[in-house]
Amino acid sequence: MKRNGSRGCMTRKTRFGSRERDWLKGDTQRGCVCLYGGTAEAQPPASGPQASTPQADLRLVLCSTSTTVEDLCAQRDGEGLYLQLHGDMLRRLDPSERPLQMVYDYLAAVGYEDPARVQREAANSDLSCMVRFYSECPVNADQQERTLLKGVFSVRKGKTQLHKWAERQVILCGTCLIVASVKDSLTGKMHILPLVGGKVEEVRRRQHCLMFSSAGPQAQTYFVNFDTLADYQRWHRQASKVVSQTISLVDLSCYSLEMVPEYLFYSQDVTHLNLKHNFMSLQGSGGLLNLPRFSQLKSLNLSHNRLGVFPESLCEILTLTELNLSCNGLQTVPVQIGNLQSLQTLSLDGNHLSSLPEELEGLAQLSSLGLSFNNFPHIPGVLERLSGVDKLAMAGNRVESLELGTLVRMSHLKNIDLRLNGLRCVRSESLEAVRHLTQLDVRDNRLASLDLSAACSLETLHCQRNRLGALTLSGFALRTLHAGSNRLTTVNIYPVPNQLTHMDLSRNLVEYLPDWVCDSRKIEVLDITHNLLSELPARFLSSFSLRKLLAGDNRLQRLPDLLDHVPLEALDLQHNKLAELPESLFYKALNLKYLNASANGLETIPPSSQSEESLSTLQELYLTSNSLTESCGALLVGHQNLRVLHMAYNQLLSFPASKLSKLELLEELNLSGNKLKTIPSTVSSCKRLHTLIAHSNHISVFPEILNLPEIKLVDLSCNELTEIQLPESLPVTLQELDLTGNSSLILEHKTLNLFSHITTLKLDQKPALPSGDTLGTSTLWNHGYSEMSGQRNKLCVSILAVDRFGDSVEAAYGIFDGDRNEEVPRLLQCTMGDVLSEELQHSTMDSVYMSNTFLTSHRKLGMAGQKLGASALLCYIHHEPSEQGSYFSLTVANVGCCQAVLCREGRPLALSKVFSLEQSTEEMERVKLGKAIITEDNKVSGVTCCSRLLGCYYLSPWVLPKPWVRTEPLCSQDEFLILGNRALFERVSYQEAVCTVQAVRDPRAAAKKLCTLAQSYGCKDNVGAVVVSLHIGEDSCTCEPLLSTAEPRGPPPTPLPVLLAPGLGEHPATPSSSSGIASEFNSETSASEVGSEAGSTASDEHPSSGAAARPERRCSLHPAAVQCGPVPAASAGAGPHPVLFQRQPSSAAFSSNQSDNGLDSDDEAPLEGVISNGSKLEVEVDIHCCAFQLRSGVPDSPRKELELDKRGGSHYPNGKMRRQDSVVVSATNGCLLAVCGREMADLKKSPSTSSLFGKKLSNGSVVAPEDSHNLIEVALEAPKKKSGYFTAPAQQDPEDQLIVPPSLEQDVMEQLRGQSTMVPGPPPPSTTGPRDPVWDHPYPAAPMLPHRDLSPNPGPTPAPVLQQEVYDTAL
């Protein structure tokens, strides 16, 4: 059996026989190691389904956790093993290291706890994207080219014809061209030609010839004639880089080097050598011991080399002025460091240093010393004598107290960084002033009070995120103050800080502004958001220096009138209690460009001027969530420079048409949540308008906006549209159109054709006829969701929403936020529901199956997860299987910053944990202990502020995928559940979110409102929200229905009208109950599985037997012993038990907003007759319920189809199908997938649309496999574009050779002797007792066929049907 969806597949059944498996089962400390060869090159793209590629050399080695590298090498006569983590660099393993134990340790660090599960995961082929072993160092042609070029070519010295051509060995290494005196030999004299600042030119009169010239008046010239065009281009490319340098720099970073090339030592002009992110060794011809051979070396970077000790040989390079040894695990610094008298910069960050040698004081020229993220308990005393050092960089150490008297003795220090130290107190035991200190950073510590009045020269202070209740400063020189996120009620500064320009007091307890603020003459920016202010002084608001005032989230009831013209440019007053704005605001603040007064009680706005002529420069106006009426429209006319206008959720009955036409520069208009019945036709005057959002109104006529030349996004959802009148052609700029929630809207065939180019088209279906097949789920909960890209050009948020999860009365909801990438959220959206259904087969413990769901999804990201990651939140509504008659429970798991809030009795109940460094002290400590470098914006290695994510393998072990898990029993007081990403809850508080949803009954409209509010409150990023309305009462039935064996994955058919279009033809297609996504989007055609490098999204194992199945759950109203009908004969032993939870493919509410980053639908081939010219429909698809099913057969005539309609029958078990005006629509959960433009019979014949009856993607879109990009294949190309982290080629999984090391041969033989002789292959049928669940019940795979195909004959099912090797996924 080949790996589904992968190229270069491997046959697994020849891997391990039953005896080997029994040996492995005997001890969890046993396993196998996959050894990849080093000769395989990167695989070319397959040309089609039958494309084959050469298989690399792979050996599977049985071993135990005590087996060492030496043991493995001795068995195969190898020289060593290499380890590659996360597709990154390769490291040669020490002979004493134990490969299998290293894999087990890695999995344990990731979050796996069960030893048996660790053993299984270690054998999974997808793990090779995280951990991979090579039997020899892989060859990387690109790396070799940039490190060293050499060959034997025809060479001529000098520009004259007197010199003859001769065959010589030529080498390009470092900064020099090296020409040997003798052919094929490096003996004798070597001619060295320095190239930095020189020339490399093409010689036109000779083919493939280059002229190399050195710089300077004594320049020399060599002509080299190459044999092939490839050699010529390679040498020209590399030499051009060298000659273009202004300094003699050699960059060999990220090359997995153990030593520098020996030829590099010929480049004696090298002054800067970059060797970071390698594995440099001391010994060897190119080891660190030989680096003193560079006589002119000034700068040396050896960071991230796992050195462990400070190489004393470096202290012999007396010319060094800059030395970087960060992140090397150094414990001490040798006393020989004093020899480097020329050293000016020394970086020792990210080590384990706790002291410095006294000899360091001899470095008189040292001006920069980096000691951050070490273990210093106090400031080293030697710094008192390093008079040249002006900055103390000691962030992330263990300095708990700071004595200002110590700083007095260090008068040379002007800038001190002590953030993230656990600092508890800053005290001054003397009255002596600290006159030299100008900048102090004590962010993210534990200070309760801070008195820096002695620092009379202090200019900049950062003290955010402490516990400050009191802050006293000197105002003589103060220019910038950042004191947000504390407990301050006031700030004492004396004297008045007349130099202060920027002050941040946000998120404190300030009730009034201190008097000195009004007296400060130069303050330009003041942030006092999230405080307790009830008023602002009139004198301050009329300041002649104030340019930006952020006063949102306070208790302001009024603003004083402006006394004079002021230079104010930005004013934020959201979330206050303002009933009006100052009358003179707009004509006295003529520079005002930004005003946000959302979430107040405004009934009107002030006029733009006192006369007809307005001088307003206002560009952005946010007035959402007030009480404004249409009379405000006339007051907006004066703001003719307005670009952004948000007036959502007010009391607008209309918008004056004549006034809207005056806003000709308007680009974004949001009028959602009002009572508008129409958008004025004068909107066509706004030629620059690109965004119109007007959902949740009473609009019945589609506005005239599709003739605007720059329109990109139109959202008219949740209105009362009945028809759309369109121009003959739509603007090519239109990317998103949302028409959901318009129950009376009818789209003609021509209309759908015009919409075919839209990237994201969101439609829904007419309400279905009531039926009895809902199993009560629609009465227990329903959902709505919204995703908005904001001002970003792509949507990086994806949502999973399944009201009926699998075959039981359960549900699953999730939200995934990729921050800046869209690939990982989409992959998680397609796979996580799938993985959850698999994990539910193996455990009923919430912490186990939820954690394993996240960890498995993390692994399945494959190569896409090596450099990209996402926050993830998953909610699972279910019964407690251990409690008979129990009600529902809600299990929530999350990583990152996505959050879930439950409304219970009208109050918010937070169910998730935010894993960001700023909000989680324990996570910050864990990351610090791992010696990660945390940048000033609190990001791990400058990448992410989250300490737990799915993906981002390369940030392990600092960023982990192990989730927070919580289970909350649901009760009748629980009204709804809100899921949101970071951007939503940064702007909307829990309480406001709950109140917002309570005021809106429709979950979809509520989700829309939440996202709209976040945008109006200032959110510029992607924002996503899911609202799940809960209707769980005291009498709610919580049992699972008895499932039918004939239709195990779907409810009974639903009566459904089928409308024939005029002139449809004689061959209308009919749906089928035996095909569709459930059988097609499985492990064979999973869009997320491309070999072990890409990671699989669907498990390859077979379903587990009844022993591992979850027990049937019933409530007290329906005892388990009662059956609803006779059990079919086939259910006695053929196929799964009726209540066995069947593994299903992923279910997702997929939003395919695209971007322009090369990974979107614009790259896909167009599909004839389908709304997919780079476009995808917004469709909510329940793949678990076999939505959108088509059958290749056709009815005899249209008359029979009409008869079917009259009978109320349908071939759809879950979906509904309607035909209208040559449009075939398959719908589930209220959304549709439209196929227009040709008859169904023609669709079947067309190559570009035959995939309608083949592969279907999880978002409901239909993509031809041979013409379109595989989702993960496209995502995987992004990391490859940058070679730094992908220096070793990714290998495929080929045929293997089974090897047993000599040290284990005796043990294995003894185990095998105890077994009976068995023929390799599946064991014979057995009915004796349950099997070992660890080894004989791996993850169930998605069924390839309907139930009747899996068990064609009644009677007991043979064991091989449900059994497979435990190492199936990899071995």
PDB file of C-alpha atoms in Angstrom, residues 1039-1184:
ATOM      1  CA  CYS A1039     -28.618  10.298  23.974  1.00  0.00           C
ATOM      2  CA  GLU A1040     -27.252   9.297  20.617  1.00  0.00           C
ATOM      3  CA  PRO A1041     -29.728   8.028  18.046  1.00  0.00           C
ATOM      4  CA  LEU A1042     -29.416   4.441  16.924  1.00  0.00           C
ATOM      5  CA  LEU A1043     -27.601   4.604  13.645  1.00  0.00           C
ATOM      6  CA  SER A1044     -28.629   2.717  10.575  1.00  0.00           C
ATOM      7  CA  THR A1045     -26.147   0.221   9.204  1.00  0.00           C
ATOM      8  CA  ALA A1046     -27.125   0.934   5.650  1.00  0.00           C
ATOM      9  CA  GLU A1047     -26.539   4.638   6.006  1.00  0.00           C
ATOM     10  CA  PRO A1048     -24.119   4.942   8.918  1.00  0.00           C
ATOM     11  CA  ARG A1049     -22.986   8.479   8.199  1.00  0.00           C
ATOM     12  CA  GLY A1050     -26.143  10.364   7.377  1.00  0.00           C
ATOM     13  CA  PRO A1051     -29.743  10.969   8.426  1.00  0.00           C
ATOM     14  CA  PRO A1052     -32.729   9.775   6.377  1.00  0.00           C
ATOM     15  CA  PRO A1053     -33.404  11.494   3.044  1.00  0.00           C
ATOM     16  CA  THR A1054     -35.080  14.859   3.104  1.00  0.00           C
ATOM     17  CA  PRO A1055     -38.074  15.738   0.937  1.00  0.00           C
ATOM     18  CA  LEU A1056     -36.815  18.327  -1.479  1.00  0.00           C
ATOM     19  CA  PRO A1057     -38.313  20.158  -4.448  1.00  0.00           C
ATOM     20  CA  VAL A1058     -36.370  19.833  -7.678  1.00  0.00           C
ATOM     21  CA  LEU A1059     -36.974  22.588 -10.213  1.00  0.00           C
ATOM     22  CA  LEU A1060     -36.343  21.965 -13.901  1.00  0.00           C
ATOM     23  CA  ALA A1061     -34.897  24.833 -15.846  1.00  0.00           C
ATOM     24  CA  PRO A1062     -36.382  25.610 -19.258  1.00  0.00           C
ATOM     25  CA  GLY A1063     -34.454  23.922 -21.993  1.00  0.00           C
ATOM     26  CA  LEU A1064     -32.255  22.021 -19.612  1.00  0.00           C
ATOM     27  CA  GLY A1065     -31.845  19.075 -21.938  1.00  0.00           C
ATOM     28  CA  GLU A1066     -32.589  15.408 -21.766  1.00  0.00           C
ATOM     29  CA  HIS A1067     -29.893  14.339 -19.348  1.00  0.00           C
ATOM     30  CA  PRO A1068     -30.210  16.112 -16.035  1.00  0.00           C
ATOM     31  CA  ALA A1069     -27.894  14.714 -13.396  1.00  0.00           C
ATOM     32  CA  THR A1070     -29.239  13.217 -10.235  1.00  0.00           C
ATOM     33  CA  PRO A1071     -27.457  13.051  -6.929  1.00  0.00           C
ATOM     34  CA  SER A1072     -26.253   9.884  -5.302  1.00  0.00           C
ATOM     35  CA  SER A1073     -26.240   8.713  -1.741  1.00  0.00           C
ATOM     36  CA  SER A1074     -23.144   6.598  -2.228  1.00  0.00           C
ATOM     37  CA  SER A1075     -20.654   9.203  -3.371  1.00  0.00           C
ATOM     38  CA  GLY A1076     -19.504  12.645  -2.447  1.00  0.00           C
ATOM     39  CA  ILE A1077     -16.991  14.284  -0.269  1.00  0.00           C
ATOM     40  CA  ALA A1078     -17.152  11.699   2.462  1.00  0.00           C
ATOM     41  CA  SER A1079     -15.778   9.075   0.113  1.00  0.00           C
ATOM     42  CA  GLU A1080     -13.736  11.307  -2.170  1.00  0.00           C
ATOM     43  CA  PHE A1081     -12.023  13.773   0.177  1.00  0.00           C
ATOM     44  CA  ASN A1082     -10.347  11.004   2.113  1.00  0.00           C
ATOM     45  CA  SER A1083      -6.844   9.777   2.726  1.00  0.00           C
ATOM     46  CA  GLU A1084      -6.405   8.957  -0.948  1.00  0.00           C
ATOM     47  CA  THR A1085      -7.091  12.461  -2.230  1.00  0.00           C
ATOM     48  CA  SER A1086      -6.453  14.556   0.848  1.00  0.00           C
ATOM     49  CA  ALA A1087      -5.505  18.045  -0.226  1.00  0.00           C
ATOM     50  CA  SER A1088      -3.141  18.286   2.686  1.00  0.00           C
ATOM     51  CA  GLU A1089      -0.933  15.267   2.101  1.00  0.00           C
ATOM     52  CA  VAL A1090       2.167  15.397  -0.062  1.00  0.00           C
ATOM     53  CA  GLY A1091       4.582  12.825   1.238  1.00  0.00           C
ATOM     54  CA  SER A1092       6.280  12.903   4.572  1.00  0.00           C
ATOM     55  CA  GLU A1093       7.699  16.337   3.856  1.00  0.00           C
ATOM     56  CA  ALA A1094       4.276  17.873   3.409  1.00  0.00           C
ATOM     57  CA  GLY A1095       2.601  15.990   6.213  1.00  0.00           C
ATOM     58  CA  SER A1096      -0.577  13.962   5.839  1.00  0.00           C
ATOM     59  CA  THR A1097      -3.946  15.313   6.783  1.00  0.00           C
ATOM     60  CA  ALA A1098      -5.789  12.070   6.987  1.00  0.00           C
ATOM     61  CA  SER A1099      -4.587   8.987   8.755  1.00  0.00           C
ATOM     62  CA  ASP A1100      -3.530   5.981   6.743  1.00  0.00           C
ATOM     63  CA  GLU A1101      -4.521   3.376   9.276  1.00  0.00           C
ATOM     64  CA  HIS A1102      -7.621   1.217   9.212  1.00  0.00           C
ATOM     65  CA  PRO A1103     -10.566   1.711  11.548  1.00  0.00           C
ATOM     66  CA  SER A1104     -10.271   0.259  14.985  1.00  0.00           C
ATOM     67  CA  SER A1105     -12.450  -2.542  16.175  1.00  0.00           C
ATOM     68  CA  GLY A1106     -15.218  -2.323  18.685  1.00  0.00           C
ATOM     69  CA  ALA A1107     -12.890  -2.764  21.606  1.00  0.00           C
ATOM     70  CA  ALA A1108     -11.439   0.662  21.082  1.00  0.00           C
ATOM     71  CA  ALA A1109     -14.691   2.341  20.113  1.00  0.00           C
ATOM     72  CA  ARG A1110     -16.327   4.864  22.351  1.00  0.00           C
ATOM     73  CA  PRO A1111     -19.252   3.401  24.330  1.00  0.00           C
ATOM     74  CA  GLU A1112     -22.824   4.161  23.379  1.00  0.00           C
ATOM     75  CA  ARG A1113     -24.137   7.055  25.435  1.00  0.00           C
ATOM     76  CA  ARG A1114     -27.746   7.471  26.413  1.00  0.00           C
ATOM     77  CA  CYS A1115     -29.648   9.640  28.818  1.00  0.00           C
ATOM     78  CA  SER A1116     -32.139   8.609  31.437  1.00  0.00           C
ATOM     79  CA  LEU A1117     -35.005   9.102  28.992  1.00  0.00           C
ATOM     80  CA  HIS A1118     -33.578   6.528  26.586  1.00  0.00           C
ATOM     81  CA  PRO A1119     -31.911   3.609  28.410  1.00  0.00           C
ATOM     82  CA  ALA A1120     -29.141   1.857  26.571  1.00  0.00           C
ATOM     83  CA  ALA A1121     -30.992  -1.455  26.595  1.00  0.00           C
ATOM     84  CA  VAL A1122     -33.864  -0.114  24.517  1.00  0.00           C
ATOM     85  CA  GLN A1123     -33.452  -0.322  20.758  1.00  0.00           C
ATOM     86  CA  CYS A1124     -35.465   1.632  18.280  1.00  0.00           C
ATOM     87  CA  GLY A1125     -35.892  -1.239  15.916  1.00  0.00           C
ATOM     88  CA  PRO A1126     -34.570  -4.648  14.905  1.00  0.00           C
ATOM     89  CA  VAL A1127     -30.872  -4.865  14.269  1.00  0.00           C
ATOM     90  CA  PRO A1128     -30.083  -5.790  10.681  1.00  0.00           C
ATOM     91  CA  ALA A1129     -28.398  -9.093  10.162  1.00  0.00           C
ATOM     92  CA  ALA A1130     -25.392  -7.452   8.673  1.00  0.00           C
ATOM     93  CA  SER A1131     -24.766  -5.577  11.878  1.00  0.00           C
ATOM     94  CA  ALA A1132     -24.086  -8.699  13.852  1.00  0.00           C
ATOM     95  CA  GLY A1133     -20.581  -9.013  12.668  1.00  0.00           C
ATOM     96  CA  ALA A1134     -20.180  -7.417   9.274  1.00  0.00           C
ATOM     97  CA  GLY A1135     -18.664  -3.970   9.389  1.00  0.00           C
ATOM     98  CA  PRO A1136     -18.697  -1.511  12.176  1.00  0.00           C
ATOM     99  CA  HIS A1137     -21.122  -1.639  15.018  1.00  0.00           C
ATOM    100  CA  PRO A1138     -24.117   0.669  14.506  1.00  0.00           C
ATOM    101  CA  VAL A1139     -22.916   2.970  17.294  1.00  0.00           C
ATOM    102  CA  LEU A1140     -19.234   2.894  16.345  1.00  0.00           C
ATOM    103  CA  PHE A1141     -17.997   6.440  15.789  1.00  0.00           C
ATOM    104  CA  GLN A1142     -16.958   6.431  12.147  1.00  0.00           C
ATOM    105  CA  ARG A1143     -13.902   8.406  11.148  1.00  0.00           C
ATOM    106  CA  GLN A1144     -14.895  11.157   8.743  1.00  0.00           C
ATOM    107  CA  PRO A1145     -13.019  13.576   6.563  1.00  0.00           C
ATOM    108  CA  SER A1146     -12.632  17.105   7.741  1.00  0.00           C
ATOM    109  CA  SER A1147     -15.607  19.420   8.013  1.00  0.00           C
ATOM    110  CA  ALA A1148     -15.115  23.107   7.673  1.00  0.00           C
ATOM    111  CA  ALA A1149     -16.831  26.366   7.116  1.00  0.00           C
ATOM    112  CA  PHE A1150     -14.313  27.520   4.575  1.00  0.00           C
ATOM    113  CA  SER A1151     -13.769  31.113   3.603  1.00  0.00           C
ATOM    114  CA  SER A1152     -11.477  31.434   0.639  1.00  0.00           C
ATOM    115  CA  ASN A1153     -10.530  35.068   0.715  1.00  0.00           C
ATOM    116  CA  GLN A1154      -7.304  35.137  -1.224  1.00  0.00           C
ATOM    117  CA  SER A1155      -4.189  37.223  -1.321  1.00  0.00           C
ATOM    118  CA  ASP A1156      -1.596  38.221  -3.833  1.00  0.00           C
ATOM    119  CA  ASN A1157       1.318  36.372  -2.285  1.00  0.00           C
ATOM    120  CA  GLY A1158       1.569  33.711  -4.936  1.00  0.00           C
ATOM    121  CA  LEU A1159      -0.330  31.134  -2.925  1.00  0.00           C
ATOM    122  CA  ASP A1160      -3.889  31.961  -3.838  1.00  0.00           C
ATOM    123  CA  SER A1161      -6.495  30.862  -6.283  1.00  0.00           C
ATOM    124  CA  ASP A1162      -5.139  33.162  -8.953  1.00  0.00           C
ATOM    125  CA  ASP A1163      -2.521  30.485  -9.562  1.00  0.00           C
ATOM    126  CA  GLU A1164      -5.109  27.824 -10.255  1.00  0.00           C
ATOM    127  CA  ALA A1165      -6.269  26.874 -13.685  1.00  0.00           C
ATOM    128  CA  PRO A1166      -9.771  28.144 -14.551  1.00  0.00           C
ATOM    129  CA  LEU A1167     -12.611  25.658 -14.585  1.00  0.00           C
ATOM    130  CA  GLU A1168     -14.991  25.843 -17.483  1.00  0.00           C
ATOM    131  CA  GLY A1169     -18.567  26.366 -16.533  1.00  0.00           C
ATOM    132  CA  VAL A1170     -17.805  26.666 -12.854  1.00  0.00           C
ATOM    133  CA  ILE A1171     -17.651  29.767 -10.708  1.00  0.00           C
ATOM    134  CA  SER A1172     -13.931  29.348 -10.376  1.00  0.00           C
ATOM    135  CA  ASN A1173     -11.877  31.678 -12.493  1.00  0.00           C
ATOM    136  CA  GLY A1174      -9.582  32.112  -9.571  1.00  0.00           C
ATOM    137  CA  SER A1175     -12.698  32.382  -7.453  1.00  0.00           C
ATOM    138  CA  LYS A1176     -14.200  30.218  -4.772  1.00  0.00           C
ATOM    139  CA  LEU A1177     -17.595  30.261  -3.209  1.00  0.00           C
ATOM    140  CA  GLU A1178     -18.042  30.864   0.494  1.00  0.00           C
ATOM    141  CA  VAL A1179     -19.683  27.588   1.420  1.00  0.00           C
ATOM    142  CA  GLU A1180     -20.309  26.031   4.782  1.00  0.00           C
ATOM    143  CA  VAL A1181     -19.858  22.333   4.179  1.00  0.00           C
ATOM    144  CA  ASP A1182     -20.519  19.503   6.587  1.00  0.00           C
ATOM    145  CA  ILE A1183     -18.286  16.906   4.998  1.00  0.00           C
ATOM    146  CA  HIS A1184     -19.016  14.482   7.805  1.00  0.00           C
TER     147      HIS A1184
END
